[in-house]
PDB file of C-alpha atoms in Angstrom:
ATOM      1  CA  MET A 921     -30.263  -8.501  22.551  1.00  0.00           C
ATOM      2  CA  ASN A 922     -26.453  -7.579  22.610  1.00  0.00           C
ATOM      3  CA  THR A 923     -24.021  -9.636  20.594  1.00  0.00           C
ATOM      4  CA  LYS A 924     -20.392  -9.513  20.701  1.00  0.00           C
ATOM      5  CA  LEU A 925     -18.432  -8.134  17.606  1.00  0.00           C
ATOM      6  CA  THR A 926     -14.839  -8.076  16.801  1.00  0.00           C
ATOM      7  CA  LEU A 927     -13.516  -5.365  14.560  1.00  0.00           C
ATOM      8  CA  THR A 928      -9.890  -4.933  13.409  1.00  0.00           C
ATOM      9  CA  MET A 929      -8.618  -1.260  13.269  1.00  0.00           C
ATOM     10  CA  GLU A 930      -5.532   0.649  13.497  1.00  0.00           C
ATOM     11  CA  LYS A 931      -4.053   0.701  17.048  1.00  0.00           C
ATOM     12  CA  ALA A 932      -3.809   4.585  17.190  1.00  0.00           C
ATOM     13  CA  VAL A 933      -7.429   4.885  15.892  1.00  0.00           C
ATOM     14  CA  ILE A 934      -8.556   2.502  18.691  1.00  0.00           C
ATOM     15  CA  GLU A 935      -6.700   4.660  21.418  1.00  0.00           C
ATOM     16  CA  GLN A 936      -8.033   7.802  20.169  1.00  0.00           C
ATOM     17  CA  ALA A 937     -11.621   6.468  19.948  1.00  0.00           C
ATOM     18  CA  LYS A 938     -11.290   5.038  23.472  1.00  0.00           C
ATOM     19  CA  GLU A 939     -10.232   8.527  24.832  1.00  0.00           C
ATOM     20  CA  PHE A 940     -13.065  10.344  22.976  1.00  0.00           C
ATOM     21  CA  ALA A 941     -15.695   7.857  24.349  1.00  0.00           C
ATOM     22  CA  ALA A 942     -14.347   8.418  27.692  1.00  0.00           C
ATOM     23  CA  GLU A 943     -14.518  11.949  27.480  1.00  0.00           C
ATOM     24  CA  GLN A 944     -18.231  11.654  26.351  1.00  0.00           C
ATOM     25  CA  GLY A 945     -19.014   9.503  29.205  1.00  0.00           C
ATOM     26  CA  GLN A 946     -19.797   6.592  26.871  1.00  0.00           C
ATOM     27  CA  SER A 947     -18.291   3.249  26.094  1.00  0.00           C
ATOM     28  CA  LEU A 948     -16.486   2.545  22.787  1.00  0.00           C
ATOM     29  CA  SER A 949     -19.133   0.034  21.871  1.00  0.00           C
ATOM     30  CA  SER A 950     -21.890   2.488  22.341  1.00  0.00           C
ATOM     31  CA  LEU A 951     -20.181   4.929  19.980  1.00  0.00           C
ATOM     32  CA  VAL A 952     -19.605   2.466  17.446  1.00  0.00           C
ATOM     33  CA  GLU A 953     -23.258   1.217  17.595  1.00  0.00           C
ATOM     34  CA  ASN A 954     -24.638   4.868  17.398  1.00  0.00           C
ATOM     35  CA  TYR A 955     -22.432   5.441  14.396  1.00  0.00           C
ATOM     36  CA  PHE A 956     -23.796   2.191  12.567  1.00  0.00           C
ATOM     37  CA  LYS A 957     -27.408   3.272  13.524  1.00  0.00           C
ATOM     38  CA  LEU A 958     -26.677   6.803  12.109  1.00  0.00           C
ATOM     39  CA  LEU A 959     -25.267   5.133   8.805  1.00  0.00           C
ATOM     40  CA  LEU A 960     -28.541   2.907   8.453  1.00  0.00           C
ATOM     41  CA  LEU A 961     -30.746   5.793   9.269  1.00  0.00           C
ATOM     42  CA  ASN A 962     -29.021   7.675   6.396  1.00  0.00           C
ATOM     43  CA  SER A 963     -28.525   4.964   4.184  1.00  0.00           C
ATOM     44  CA  LYS A 964     -32.165   5.144   2.821  1.00  0.00           C
ATOM     45  CA  LYS A 965     -31.945   8.715   2.083  1.00  0.00           C
ATOM     46  CA  GLY A 966     -35.240  10.185   0.915  1.00  0.00           C
ATOM     47  CA  SER A 967     -37.251   7.471   2.507  1.00  0.00           C
ATOM     48  CA  LYS A 968     -40.137   8.942   4.478  1.00  0.00           C
ATOM     49  CA  GLU A 969     -40.113   6.200   6.946  1.00  0.00           C
ATOM     50  CA  ASN A 970     -36.456   7.040   7.894  1.00  0.00           C
ATOM     51  CA  GLU A 971     -37.019  10.750   8.059  1.00  0.00           C
ATOM     52  CA  ASP A 972     -39.412  10.602  10.862  1.00  0.00           C
ATOM     53  CA  LYS A 973     -37.124   8.306  13.131  1.00  0.00           C
ATOM     54  CA  PRO A 974     -35.336  10.353  15.802  1.00  0.00           C
ATOM     55  CA  LEU A 975     -31.679   9.752  16.632  1.00  0.00           C
ATOM     56  CA  PRO A 976     -30.827   7.338  19.338  1.00  0.00           C
ATOM     57  CA  GLU A 977     -30.949   8.973  22.991  1.00  0.00           C
ATOM     58  CA  SER A 978     -27.097   8.060  23.534  1.00  0.00           C
ATOM     59  CA  PHE A 979     -26.262   9.945  20.353  1.00  0.00           C
ATOM     60  CA  LEU A 980     -28.192  12.974  21.459  1.00  0.00           C
ATOM     61  CA  LYS A 981     -26.111  13.155  24.552  1.00  0.00           C
ATOM     62  CA  LEU A 982     -23.201  14.228  22.237  1.00  0.00           C
ATOM     63  CA  GLU A 983     -25.160  17.493  21.419  1.00  0.00           C
ATOM     64  CA  GLY A 984     -23.331  20.445  22.519  1.00  0.00           C
ATOM     65  CA  CYS A 985     -19.914  18.895  22.758  1.00  0.00           C
ATOM     66  CA  LEU A 986     -18.522  20.796  19.713  1.00  0.00           C
ATOM     67  CA  LYS A 987     -18.225  24.410  19.418  1.00  0.00           C
ATOM     68  CA  HIS A 988     -19.474  26.412  16.422  1.00  0.00           C
ATOM     69  CA  GLU A 989     -20.637  29.942  15.426  1.00  0.00           C
ATOM     70  CA  GLY A 990     -24.101  30.826  14.452  1.00  0.00           C
ATOM     71  CA  GLU A 991     -26.767  28.377  13.163  1.00  0.00           C
ATOM     72  CA  PHE A 992     -25.480  24.816  12.722  1.00  0.00           C
ATOM     73  CA  ASP A 993     -27.428  21.859  11.456  1.00  0.00           C
ATOM     74  CA  TYR A 994     -25.523  18.793  12.733  1.00  0.00           C
ATOM     75  CA  LYS A 995     -27.736  16.234  11.055  1.00  0.00           C
ATOM     76  CA  ALA A 996     -27.124  18.086   7.648  1.00  0.00           C
ATOM     77  CA  GLU A 997     -23.347  18.143   8.323  1.00  0.00           C
ATOM     78  CA  ILE A 998     -23.102  14.558   9.376  1.00  0.00           C
ATOM     79  CA  THR A 999     -25.084  13.441   6.343  1.00  0.00           C
ATOM     80  CA  LYS A1000     -22.914  15.560   4.213  1.00  0.00           C
ATOM     81  CA  ALA A1001     -19.697  14.136   5.662  1.00  0.00           C
ATOM     82  CA  LEU A1002     -20.961  10.786   5.366  1.00  0.00           C
ATOM     83  CA  GLU A1003     -21.787  11.104   1.638  1.00  0.00           C
ATOM     84  CA  GLU A1004     -18.599  12.546   0.881  1.00  0.00           C
ATOM     85  CA  LYS A1005     -16.450   9.830   2.439  1.00  0.00           C
ATOM     86  CA  TYR A1006     -18.689   6.851   1.681  1.00  0.00           C
ATOM     87  CA  GLY A1007     -20.533   7.883  -1.383  1.00  0.00           C
ATOM     88  CA  LEU A1008     -23.835   7.319   0.241  1.00  0.00           C
TER      89      LEU A1008
END
């Protein structure tokens, strides 16, 4: 069941996020929801239950939108960035 949520953010961030979402063919709501799902998935780091859960289908649609050289483990990079930013 979906429920409405109101968030307060800087206007510039909202505009950039809307543009990014449009470029990805997704709504801003779905991007925010997938980000929260990712945070929750990684919040219990080391938990065997969470290690076996796949990423949401809508998040997997973003695969390939970034250019990189060589092998790249996006799950490890996302986890690393979130740990650095939020101390997870």
